[in-house]
Coordinates of C-alpha atoms in Angstrom, one line a residue:
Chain A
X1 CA 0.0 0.0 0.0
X2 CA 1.5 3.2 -1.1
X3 CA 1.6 6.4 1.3
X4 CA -1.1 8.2 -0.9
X5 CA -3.4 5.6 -0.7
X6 CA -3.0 5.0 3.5
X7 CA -3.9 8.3 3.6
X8 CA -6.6 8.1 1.5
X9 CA -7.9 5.0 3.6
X10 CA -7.4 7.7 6.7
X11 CA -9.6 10.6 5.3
X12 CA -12.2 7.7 4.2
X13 CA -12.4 6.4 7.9
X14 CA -12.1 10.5 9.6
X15 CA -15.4 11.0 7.1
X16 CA -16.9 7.8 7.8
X17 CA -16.8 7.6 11.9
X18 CA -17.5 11.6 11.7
X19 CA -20.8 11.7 10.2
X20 CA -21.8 8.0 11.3
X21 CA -24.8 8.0 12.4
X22 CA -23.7 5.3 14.8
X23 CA -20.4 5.7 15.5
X24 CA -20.1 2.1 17.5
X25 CA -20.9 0.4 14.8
X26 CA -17.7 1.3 12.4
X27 CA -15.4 1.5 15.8
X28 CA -13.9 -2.3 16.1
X29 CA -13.0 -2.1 12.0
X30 CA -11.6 1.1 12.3
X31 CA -9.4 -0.2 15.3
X32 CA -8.7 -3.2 13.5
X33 CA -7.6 -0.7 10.2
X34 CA -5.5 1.4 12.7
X35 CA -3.8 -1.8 14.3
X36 CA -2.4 -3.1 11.3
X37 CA 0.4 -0.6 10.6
X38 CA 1.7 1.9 12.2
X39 CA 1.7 3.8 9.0
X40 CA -2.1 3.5 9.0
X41 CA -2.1 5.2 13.1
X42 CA 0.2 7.9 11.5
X43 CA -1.5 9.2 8.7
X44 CA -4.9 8.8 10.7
X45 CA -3.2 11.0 13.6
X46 CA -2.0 13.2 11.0
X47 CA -5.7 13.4 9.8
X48 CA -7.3 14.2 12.9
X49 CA -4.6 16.6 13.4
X50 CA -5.8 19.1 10.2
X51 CA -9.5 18.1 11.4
X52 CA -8.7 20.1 14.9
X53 CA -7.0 22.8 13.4
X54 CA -9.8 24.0 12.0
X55 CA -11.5 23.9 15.4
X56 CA -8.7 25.8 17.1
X57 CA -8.9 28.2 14.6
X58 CA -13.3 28.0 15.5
X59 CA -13.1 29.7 18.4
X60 CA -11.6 33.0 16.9
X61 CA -13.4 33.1 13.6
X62 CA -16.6 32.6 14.7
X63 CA -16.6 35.9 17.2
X64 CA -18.5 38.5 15.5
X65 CA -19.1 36.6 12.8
X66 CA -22.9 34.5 11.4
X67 CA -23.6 32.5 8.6
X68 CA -24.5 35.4 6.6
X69 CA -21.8 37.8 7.4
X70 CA -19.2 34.5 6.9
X71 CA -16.3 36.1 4.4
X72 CA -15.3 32.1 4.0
X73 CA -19.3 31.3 3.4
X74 CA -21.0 34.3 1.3
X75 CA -19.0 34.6 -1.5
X76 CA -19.6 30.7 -2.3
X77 CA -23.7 30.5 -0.7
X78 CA -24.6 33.7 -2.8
X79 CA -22.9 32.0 -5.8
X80 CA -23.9 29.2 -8.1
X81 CA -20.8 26.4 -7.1
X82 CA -24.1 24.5 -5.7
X83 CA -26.4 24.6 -8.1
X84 CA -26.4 21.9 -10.7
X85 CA -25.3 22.5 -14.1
X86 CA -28.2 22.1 -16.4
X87 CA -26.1 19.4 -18.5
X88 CA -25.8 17.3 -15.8
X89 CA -25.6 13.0 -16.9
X90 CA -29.3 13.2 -16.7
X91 CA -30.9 15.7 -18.5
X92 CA -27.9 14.8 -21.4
X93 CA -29.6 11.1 -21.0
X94 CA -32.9 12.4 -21.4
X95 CA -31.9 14.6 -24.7
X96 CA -30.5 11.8 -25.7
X97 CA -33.4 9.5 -25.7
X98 CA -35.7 13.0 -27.0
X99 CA -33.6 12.6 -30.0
X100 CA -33.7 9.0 -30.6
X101 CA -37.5 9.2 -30.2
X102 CA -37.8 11.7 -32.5
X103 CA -35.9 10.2 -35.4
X104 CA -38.3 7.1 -34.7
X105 CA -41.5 8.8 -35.4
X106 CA -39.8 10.7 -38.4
X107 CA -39.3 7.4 -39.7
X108 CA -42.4 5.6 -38.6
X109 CA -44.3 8.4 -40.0
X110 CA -42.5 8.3 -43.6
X111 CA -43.7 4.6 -43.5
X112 CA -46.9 3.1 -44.4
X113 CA -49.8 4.0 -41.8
X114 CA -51.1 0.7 -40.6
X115 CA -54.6 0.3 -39.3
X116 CA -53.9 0.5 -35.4
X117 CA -52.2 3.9 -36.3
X118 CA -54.8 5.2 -37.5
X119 CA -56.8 4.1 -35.1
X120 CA -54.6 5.8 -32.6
X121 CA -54.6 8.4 -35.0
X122 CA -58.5 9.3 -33.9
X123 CA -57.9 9.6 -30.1
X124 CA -57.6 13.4 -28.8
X125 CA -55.6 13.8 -25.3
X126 CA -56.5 16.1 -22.6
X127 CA -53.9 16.2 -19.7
X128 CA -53.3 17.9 -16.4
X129 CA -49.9 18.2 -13.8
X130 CA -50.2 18.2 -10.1
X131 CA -52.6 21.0 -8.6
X132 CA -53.6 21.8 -12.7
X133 CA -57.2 22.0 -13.5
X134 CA -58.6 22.0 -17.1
X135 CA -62.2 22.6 -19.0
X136 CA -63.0 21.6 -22.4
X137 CA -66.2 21.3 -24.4
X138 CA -66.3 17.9 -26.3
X139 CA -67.7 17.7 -30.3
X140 CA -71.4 17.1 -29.0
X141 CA -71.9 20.3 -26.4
X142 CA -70.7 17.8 -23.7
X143 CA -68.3 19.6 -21.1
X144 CA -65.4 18.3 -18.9
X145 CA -63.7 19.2 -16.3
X146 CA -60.1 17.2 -15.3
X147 CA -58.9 17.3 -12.2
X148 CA -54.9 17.3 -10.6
X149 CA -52.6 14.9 -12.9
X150 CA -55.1 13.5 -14.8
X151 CA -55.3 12.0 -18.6
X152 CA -58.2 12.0 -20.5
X153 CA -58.6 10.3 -24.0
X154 CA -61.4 11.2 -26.3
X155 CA -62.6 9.2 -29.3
X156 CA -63.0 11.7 -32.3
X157 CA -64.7 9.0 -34.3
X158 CA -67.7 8.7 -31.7
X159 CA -68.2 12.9 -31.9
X160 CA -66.6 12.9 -28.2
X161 CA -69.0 10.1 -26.9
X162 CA -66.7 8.0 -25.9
X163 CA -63.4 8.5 -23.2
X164 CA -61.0 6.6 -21.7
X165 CA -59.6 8.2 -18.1
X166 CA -56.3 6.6 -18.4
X167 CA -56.1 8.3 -14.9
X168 CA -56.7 11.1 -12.1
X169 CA -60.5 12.6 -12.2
X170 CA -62.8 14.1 -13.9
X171 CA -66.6 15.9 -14.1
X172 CA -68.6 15.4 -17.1
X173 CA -71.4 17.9 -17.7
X174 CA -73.3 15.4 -20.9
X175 CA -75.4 16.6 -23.4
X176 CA -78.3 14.9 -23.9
X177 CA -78.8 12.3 -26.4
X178 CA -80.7 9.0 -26.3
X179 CA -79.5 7.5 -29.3
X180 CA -75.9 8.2 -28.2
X181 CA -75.2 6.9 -25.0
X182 CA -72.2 8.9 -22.9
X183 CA -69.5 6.2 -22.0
X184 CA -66.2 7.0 -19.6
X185 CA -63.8 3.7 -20.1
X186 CA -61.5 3.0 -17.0
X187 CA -59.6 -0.5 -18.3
X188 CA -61.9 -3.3 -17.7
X189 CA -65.2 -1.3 -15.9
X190 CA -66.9 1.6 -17.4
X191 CA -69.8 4.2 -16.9
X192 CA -72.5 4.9 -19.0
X193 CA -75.0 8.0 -19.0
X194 CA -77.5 9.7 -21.5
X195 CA -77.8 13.4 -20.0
X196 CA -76.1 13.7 -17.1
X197 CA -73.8 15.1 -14.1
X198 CA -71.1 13.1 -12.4
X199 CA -67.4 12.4 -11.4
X200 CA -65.2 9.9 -12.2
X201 CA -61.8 9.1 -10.0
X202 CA -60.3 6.5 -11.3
X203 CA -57.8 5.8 -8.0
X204 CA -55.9 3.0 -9.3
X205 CA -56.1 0.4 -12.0
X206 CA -58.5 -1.5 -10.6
X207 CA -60.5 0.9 -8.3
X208 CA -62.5 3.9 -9.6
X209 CA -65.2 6.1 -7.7
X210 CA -68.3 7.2 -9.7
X211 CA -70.1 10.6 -7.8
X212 CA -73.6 11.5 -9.7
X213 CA -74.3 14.9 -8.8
X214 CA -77.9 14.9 -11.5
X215 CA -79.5 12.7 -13.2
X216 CA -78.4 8.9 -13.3
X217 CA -75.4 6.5 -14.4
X218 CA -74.8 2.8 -15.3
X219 CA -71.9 1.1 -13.9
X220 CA -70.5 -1.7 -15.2
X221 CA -67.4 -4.0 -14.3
X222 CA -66.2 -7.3 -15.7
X223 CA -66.9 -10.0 -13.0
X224 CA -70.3 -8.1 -11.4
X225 CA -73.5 -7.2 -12.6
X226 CA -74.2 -3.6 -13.4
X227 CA -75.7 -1.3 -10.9
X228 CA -77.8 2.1 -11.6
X229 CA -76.7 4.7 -9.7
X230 CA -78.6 7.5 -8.8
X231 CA -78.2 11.6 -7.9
X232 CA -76.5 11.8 -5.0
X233 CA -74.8 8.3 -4.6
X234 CA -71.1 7.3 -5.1
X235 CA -70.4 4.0 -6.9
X236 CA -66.9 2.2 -6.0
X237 CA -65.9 0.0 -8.2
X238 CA -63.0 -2.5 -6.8
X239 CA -61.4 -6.2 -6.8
X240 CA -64.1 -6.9 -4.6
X241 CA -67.3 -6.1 -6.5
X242 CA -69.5 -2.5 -6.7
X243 CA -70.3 -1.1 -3.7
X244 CA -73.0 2.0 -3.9
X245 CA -73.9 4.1 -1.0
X246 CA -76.3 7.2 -0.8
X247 CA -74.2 10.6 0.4
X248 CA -76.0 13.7 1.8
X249 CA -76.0 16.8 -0.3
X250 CA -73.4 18.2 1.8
X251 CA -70.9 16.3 1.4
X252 CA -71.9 15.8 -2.4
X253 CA -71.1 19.8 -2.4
X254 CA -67.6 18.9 -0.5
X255 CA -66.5 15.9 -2.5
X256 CA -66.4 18.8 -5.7
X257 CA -65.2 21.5 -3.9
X258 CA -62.7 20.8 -6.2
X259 CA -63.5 22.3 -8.7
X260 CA -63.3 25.7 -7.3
X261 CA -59.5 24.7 -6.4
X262 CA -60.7 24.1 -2.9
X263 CA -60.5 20.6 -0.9
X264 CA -63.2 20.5 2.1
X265 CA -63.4 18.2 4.6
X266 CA -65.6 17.8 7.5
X267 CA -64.2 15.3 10.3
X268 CA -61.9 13.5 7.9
X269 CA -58.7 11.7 9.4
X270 CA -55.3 13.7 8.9
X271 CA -54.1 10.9 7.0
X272 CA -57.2 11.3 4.5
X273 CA -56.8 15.0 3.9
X274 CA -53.3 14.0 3.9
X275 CA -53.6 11.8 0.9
X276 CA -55.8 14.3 -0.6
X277 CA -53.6 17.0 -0.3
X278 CA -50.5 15.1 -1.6
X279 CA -52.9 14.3 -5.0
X280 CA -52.8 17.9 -5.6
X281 CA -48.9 19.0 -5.4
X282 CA -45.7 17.9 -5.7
X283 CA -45.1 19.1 -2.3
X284 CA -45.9 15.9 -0.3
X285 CA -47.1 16.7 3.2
X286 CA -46.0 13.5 5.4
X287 CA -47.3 12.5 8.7
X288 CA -43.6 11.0 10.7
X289 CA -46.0 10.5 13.8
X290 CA -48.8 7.8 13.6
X291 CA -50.5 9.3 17.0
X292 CA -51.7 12.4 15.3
X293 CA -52.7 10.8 11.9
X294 CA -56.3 9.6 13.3
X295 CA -57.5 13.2 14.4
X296 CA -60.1 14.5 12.8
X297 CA -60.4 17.3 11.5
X298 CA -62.6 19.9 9.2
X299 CA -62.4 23.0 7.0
X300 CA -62.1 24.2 3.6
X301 CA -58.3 24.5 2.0
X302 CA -56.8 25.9 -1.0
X303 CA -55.9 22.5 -2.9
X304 CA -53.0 24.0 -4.1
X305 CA -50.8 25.2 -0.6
X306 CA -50.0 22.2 1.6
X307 CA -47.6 24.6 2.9
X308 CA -50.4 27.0 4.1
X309 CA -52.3 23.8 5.4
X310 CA -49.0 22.5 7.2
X311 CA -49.5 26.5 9.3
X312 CA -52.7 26.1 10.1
X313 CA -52.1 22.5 11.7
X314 CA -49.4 24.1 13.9
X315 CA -51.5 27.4 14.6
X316 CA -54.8 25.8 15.7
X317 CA -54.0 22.1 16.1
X318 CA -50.6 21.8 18.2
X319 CA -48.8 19.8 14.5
X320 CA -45.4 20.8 14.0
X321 CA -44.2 21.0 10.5
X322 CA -40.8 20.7 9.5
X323 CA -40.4 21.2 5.3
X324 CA -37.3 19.7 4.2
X325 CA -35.4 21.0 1.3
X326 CA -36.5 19.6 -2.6
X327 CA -34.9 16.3 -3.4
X328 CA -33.3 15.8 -6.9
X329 CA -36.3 15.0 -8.7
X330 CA -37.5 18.5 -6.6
X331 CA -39.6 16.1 -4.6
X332 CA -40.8 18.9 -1.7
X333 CA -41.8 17.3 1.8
X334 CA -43.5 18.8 4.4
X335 CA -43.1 16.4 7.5
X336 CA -45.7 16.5 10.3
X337 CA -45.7 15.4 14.0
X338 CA -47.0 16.0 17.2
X339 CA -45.8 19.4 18.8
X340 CA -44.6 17.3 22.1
X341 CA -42.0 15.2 19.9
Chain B
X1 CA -37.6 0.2 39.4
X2 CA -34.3 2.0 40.7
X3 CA -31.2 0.3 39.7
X4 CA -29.1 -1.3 42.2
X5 CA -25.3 -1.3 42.3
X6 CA -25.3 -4.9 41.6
X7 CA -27.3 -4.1 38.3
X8 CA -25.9 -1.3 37.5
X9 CA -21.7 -3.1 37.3
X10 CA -24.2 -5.9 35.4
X11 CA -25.0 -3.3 32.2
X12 CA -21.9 -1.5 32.8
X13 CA -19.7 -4.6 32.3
X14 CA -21.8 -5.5 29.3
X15 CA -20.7 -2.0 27.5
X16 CA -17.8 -2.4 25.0
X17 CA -14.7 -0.5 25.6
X18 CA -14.4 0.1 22.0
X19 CA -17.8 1.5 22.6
X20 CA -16.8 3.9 24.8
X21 CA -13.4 5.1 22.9
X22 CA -16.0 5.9 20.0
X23 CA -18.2 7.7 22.1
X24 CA -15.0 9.7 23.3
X25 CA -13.1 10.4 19.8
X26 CA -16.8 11.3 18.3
X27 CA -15.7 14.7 20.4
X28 CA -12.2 14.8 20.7
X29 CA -11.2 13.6 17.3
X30 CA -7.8 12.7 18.9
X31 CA -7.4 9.0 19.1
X32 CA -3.7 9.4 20.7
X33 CA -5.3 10.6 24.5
X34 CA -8.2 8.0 23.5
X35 CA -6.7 5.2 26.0
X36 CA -6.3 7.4 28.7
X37 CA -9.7 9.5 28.7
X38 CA -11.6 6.3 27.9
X39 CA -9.6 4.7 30.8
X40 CA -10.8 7.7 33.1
X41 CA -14.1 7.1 32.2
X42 CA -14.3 3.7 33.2
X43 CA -13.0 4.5 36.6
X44 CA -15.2 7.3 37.2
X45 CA -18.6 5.4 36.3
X46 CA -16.9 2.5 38.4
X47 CA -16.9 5.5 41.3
X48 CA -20.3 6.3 40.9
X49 CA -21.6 6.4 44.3
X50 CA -24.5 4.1 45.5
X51 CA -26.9 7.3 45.8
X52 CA -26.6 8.4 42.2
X53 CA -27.1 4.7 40.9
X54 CA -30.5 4.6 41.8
X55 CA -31.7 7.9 39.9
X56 CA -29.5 6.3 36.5
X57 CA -32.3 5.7 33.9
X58 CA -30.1 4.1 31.1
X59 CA -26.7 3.1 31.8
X60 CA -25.9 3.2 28.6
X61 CA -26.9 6.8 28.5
X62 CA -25.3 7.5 31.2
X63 CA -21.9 5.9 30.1
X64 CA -22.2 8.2 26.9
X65 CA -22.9 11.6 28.6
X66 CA -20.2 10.6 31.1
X67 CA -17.7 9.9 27.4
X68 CA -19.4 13.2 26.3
X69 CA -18.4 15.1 29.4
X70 CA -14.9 14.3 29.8
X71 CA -14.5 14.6 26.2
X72 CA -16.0 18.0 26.3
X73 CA -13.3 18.9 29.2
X74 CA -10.1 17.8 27.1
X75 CA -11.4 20.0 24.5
X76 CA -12.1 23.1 26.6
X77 CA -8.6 22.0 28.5
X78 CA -7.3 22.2 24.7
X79 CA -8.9 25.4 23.7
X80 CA -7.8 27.3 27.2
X81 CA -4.3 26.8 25.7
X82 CA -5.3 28.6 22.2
X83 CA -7.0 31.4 23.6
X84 CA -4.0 33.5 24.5
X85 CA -3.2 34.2 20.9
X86 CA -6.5 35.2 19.4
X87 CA -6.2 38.5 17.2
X88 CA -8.3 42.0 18.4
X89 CA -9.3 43.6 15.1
X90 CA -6.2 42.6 13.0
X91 CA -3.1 42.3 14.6
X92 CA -3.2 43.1 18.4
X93 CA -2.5 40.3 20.3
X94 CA -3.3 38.9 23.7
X95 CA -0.4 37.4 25.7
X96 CA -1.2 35.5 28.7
X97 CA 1.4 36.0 31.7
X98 CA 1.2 32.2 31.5
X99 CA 2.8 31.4 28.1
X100 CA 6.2 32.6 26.5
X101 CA 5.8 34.8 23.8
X102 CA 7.7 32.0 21.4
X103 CA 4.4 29.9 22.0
X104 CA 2.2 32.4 21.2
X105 CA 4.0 33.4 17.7
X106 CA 4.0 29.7 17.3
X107 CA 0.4 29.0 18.1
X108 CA -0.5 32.4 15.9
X109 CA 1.4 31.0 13.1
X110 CA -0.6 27.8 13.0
X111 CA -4.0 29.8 13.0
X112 CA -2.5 31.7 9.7
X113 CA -1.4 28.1 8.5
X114 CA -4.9 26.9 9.1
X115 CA -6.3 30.1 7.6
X116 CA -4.2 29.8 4.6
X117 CA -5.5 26.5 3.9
X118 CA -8.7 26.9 4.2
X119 CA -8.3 29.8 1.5
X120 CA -6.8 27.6 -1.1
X121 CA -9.6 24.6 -0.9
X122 CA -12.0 24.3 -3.7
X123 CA -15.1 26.7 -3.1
X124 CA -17.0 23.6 -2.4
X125 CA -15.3 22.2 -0.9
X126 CA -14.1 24.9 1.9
X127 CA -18.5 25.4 2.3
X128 CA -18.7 22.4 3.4
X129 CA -16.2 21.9 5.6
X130 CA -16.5 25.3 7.2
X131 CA -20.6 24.6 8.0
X132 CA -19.0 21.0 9.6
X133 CA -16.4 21.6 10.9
X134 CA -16.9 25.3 12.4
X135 CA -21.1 25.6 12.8
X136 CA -21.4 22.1 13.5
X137 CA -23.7 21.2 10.7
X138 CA -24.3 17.5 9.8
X139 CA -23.9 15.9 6.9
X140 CA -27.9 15.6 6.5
X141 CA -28.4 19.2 7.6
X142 CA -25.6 21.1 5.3
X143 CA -27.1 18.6 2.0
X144 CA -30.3 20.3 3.5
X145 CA -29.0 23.6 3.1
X146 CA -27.1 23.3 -0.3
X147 CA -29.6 21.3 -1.8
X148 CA -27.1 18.2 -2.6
X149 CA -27.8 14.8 -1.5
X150 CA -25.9 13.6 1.7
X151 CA -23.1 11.2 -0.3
X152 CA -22.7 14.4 -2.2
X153 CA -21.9 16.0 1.0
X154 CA -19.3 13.1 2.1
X155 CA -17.6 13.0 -1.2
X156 CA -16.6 17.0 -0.3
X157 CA -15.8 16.2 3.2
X158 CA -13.3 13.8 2.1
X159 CA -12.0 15.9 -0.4
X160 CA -11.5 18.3 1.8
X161 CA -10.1 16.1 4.4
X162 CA -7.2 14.6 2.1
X163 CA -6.4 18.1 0.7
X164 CA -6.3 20.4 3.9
X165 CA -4.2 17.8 5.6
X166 CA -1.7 18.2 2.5
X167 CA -2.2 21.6 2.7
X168 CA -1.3 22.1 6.4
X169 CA 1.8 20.6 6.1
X170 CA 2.9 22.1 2.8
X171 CA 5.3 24.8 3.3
X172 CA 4.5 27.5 0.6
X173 CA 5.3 30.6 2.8
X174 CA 5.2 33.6 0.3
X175 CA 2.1 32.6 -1.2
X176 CA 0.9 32.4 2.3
X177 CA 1.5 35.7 3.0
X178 CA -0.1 37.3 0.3
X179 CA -3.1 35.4 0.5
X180 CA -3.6 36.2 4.5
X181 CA -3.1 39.9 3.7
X182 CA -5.5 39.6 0.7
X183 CA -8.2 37.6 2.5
X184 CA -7.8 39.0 6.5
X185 CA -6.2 42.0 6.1
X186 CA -3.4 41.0 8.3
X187 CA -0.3 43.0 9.0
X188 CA 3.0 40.7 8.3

């Protein structure tokens, strides 16, 4: 082992045992490491020597002196040596794979068309991001609203009669039309309507939750028979068959507060409005403590600020938030726990 | 239940030495007086007296604030010796009665050494070590603050580690001077 690489083998083990977070754990192979030469022991010392020094020179420096006002922190905090280069492997990756997909499609489009691309050719797509809401009036007068992250395809060939929600949610206002039945396709189950008002969540592949607001809907899934659902019911439609229960008008109003950019809740568990709220935004609220995730709790919040939501816990319900800084895919969270932790 | 002495020498017997060197260094950084602090430790929470074994929640705990304590005490020991030598405004100096004025100019000239060196890291490298090393930050809390992930944070440290170590001992005094009077404003 050459000198260079002992000491590299002493600033890996300085690093290691100083920001273990268990620092027993790494002890008996470091002392192994530091028995088995005294070469190792002396570049280690040597080390732990320069480590010190800058503690010694700590207790000076830091008189009269915070992070802002730091002349060794400023210059390099207030500049960009920390913020990633916009060529970094992946977004080069990414291009890369941009380009390679384009050239495909230039090919495949100079080729013959064949019958399922034209096919696919027919389909319109309505999309939404996180917190994003988005209306649109279908060929027959039919109007939709999508929700947060959601996909819509439309069949041009059926005059907008037909749509697949590929995912998220969304309200259909449908014009009447008794020789045209309305139908929303979510993979194997689907929902039929002639004239009317309702929701569709499709919360998974295999679970979807049909809201009627007006009129009444037709349900159908694969291995179950199909249920009518009325105004003012909510149709769930799972793995384990169609269940249908009748809401109150209030809580009809709530469940599409939506679409006003509002979520309302009335006695809900934190962990509900939780999972709400993290349907919305990119910023992902998590509860760290499972005591406070069964309170209940009521009001009406702007969809779009979990931050705002993550105040109000602590003002009014005792929550502590702590946000944590965006993660490389900018991934925001907003942890919650109990004030007394 | 309170513990009793019998109990107490039980869990204290089942703690690893090496345990308690870690616990020790994690302060100090100085594994040369490891042997003999961790040794005082073991003698004084042997000398705990009967009365204060009852009101001992966690001897484990208890063997680590003891570590932590007489840790804490080498290093304030340590930095009692430094503190004669610290600059007012630029240049003044305080001279304890106690020490010659050779160790003072000595102990000063290692501060400019240690200055100097930090000056010529990398700019990310210097960030990170100074938030570490001088404010204490953790790794998780200084990727928290730059926005980089926590290996990210490592890498530096280690960087920095291997490169202020060579940089300490690399004598290089002219371009030490001008750099100190550049960056400090320090009178030669």
């Amino acid at each position: 082992m050459t000198q260079s690489s002992i000491k590299r083998a002493a600033a890996k083990w300085l690093i290691e045992l100083d920001t273990a977070e268990n620092i027993e754990e790494h002890w008996p192979a470091f002392e192994a490491w530091l028995d088995e030469k005294p070469e190792n022991r002396a570049a280690f010392a040597s080390m732990e020597r320069a480590w010190r020094a800058v503690e010694d020179l700590k207790v000076f420096h830091l008189q009269r002196k915070t992070l802002d006002t730091d002349p060794l922190l400023t210059r390099q905090l207030n500049s960009s040596v920390f913020r990633r280069s916009w060529w970094s492997p992946w977004v080069v990756s990414a291009a890369v794979v941009l380009l390679a997909f384009a050239i495909g499609v230039a090919l495949w489009r100079s080729v013959k068309l064949t019958p399922a691309a034209v096919e696919a050719a027919t389909w319109d797509s309505y999309t939404t991001d996180y917190g994003e809401r988005k209306s649109a009036q279908l060929a027959d007068g039919s109007k939709v609203e999508l929700n947060t992250n959601t996909k819509l395809l439309v069949n041009r060939a059926s005059r907008g009669r037909e749509v697949v929600l590929d995912q998220g949610e969304a309200l259909f206002a449908v014009e009447h039309d008794p020789d045209h039945p309305f139908l929303v396709r979510m993979g194997a189950s689907s929902v039929q309507s002639l004239g009317t008002t309702f929701s569709v969540w499709r919360k998974s592949d295999s679970e979807s939750v049909t809201l009627v607001k007006e009129g009444r809907v037709r349900v159908t899934s694969p291995a179950y028979p199909p249920q009518v659902v009325l105004a003012q019911h909510a149709a769930t439609v799972s793995a384990s068959g169609v269940r249908v229960e009748e809401l109150d008008p209030e809580k009809v109003e709530r469940k599409f507060s939506w679409t006003n950019g509002k979520l309302s809740f009335k006695g809900e568990t934190l962990e509900e409005i939780v999972a709400e709220f993290n349907r919305y935004n990119r910023t992902k609220l998590k509860i760290d403590d499972p005591l406070i995730a069964q309170r209940r709790i009521g009001g009406i919040f702007a969809a779009s600020d979990p931050k705002g939501f993550a105040e109000l816990l602590e003002h009014t319900f005792g929550i502590r938030y702590v946000l944590e800084a965006p993660d490389r895919s900018q991934v925001q969270v907003i942890h919650l726990s109990s004030a007394n932790h | 239940l309170p513990l009793t002495r019998d109990e107490y020498v039980t869990q204290l017997l089942a703690i690893k030495r090496s345990s308690l060197r870690a616990w020790v260094w994690a302060v100090t950084h100085d594994t040369q007086s490891l042997d003999d602090l961790s040794q005082d430790v073991y003698e004084q929470l042997l000398a705990v007296p009967d009365g204060e074994v009852s009101i001992i929640a966690s001897v484990r705990g208890y063997a680590r604030a003891v570590c932590r304590n007489r840790a804490m005490n080498w290093l304030r020991a340590r930095r009692n010796r430094h503190s004669v030598i610290e600059y007012v405004d630029t240049c003044d100096v305080y001279a304890d009665e106690r020490q010659s004025p050779e160790v003072i100019l000595r102990a000063r000239e290692r501060l400019d050494d240690v200055r100097y060196a930090l000056e010529k890291l990398t700019d990310r490298r210097r960030v990170v070590l100074v938030l570490n090393r001088m404010y204490g930050f953790t790794a998780k809390e200084i990727a928290m603050q730059l926005g980089i992930r926590v290996p990210t944070v490592r890498r530096l440290l280690y960087d920095a580690a291997l490169s202020f170590e060579d940089l300490l001992n690399r004598d290089d005094t002219a371009e030490h001077l001008r750099l100190l009077q550049q960056t400090f404003g320090a009178k030669e």
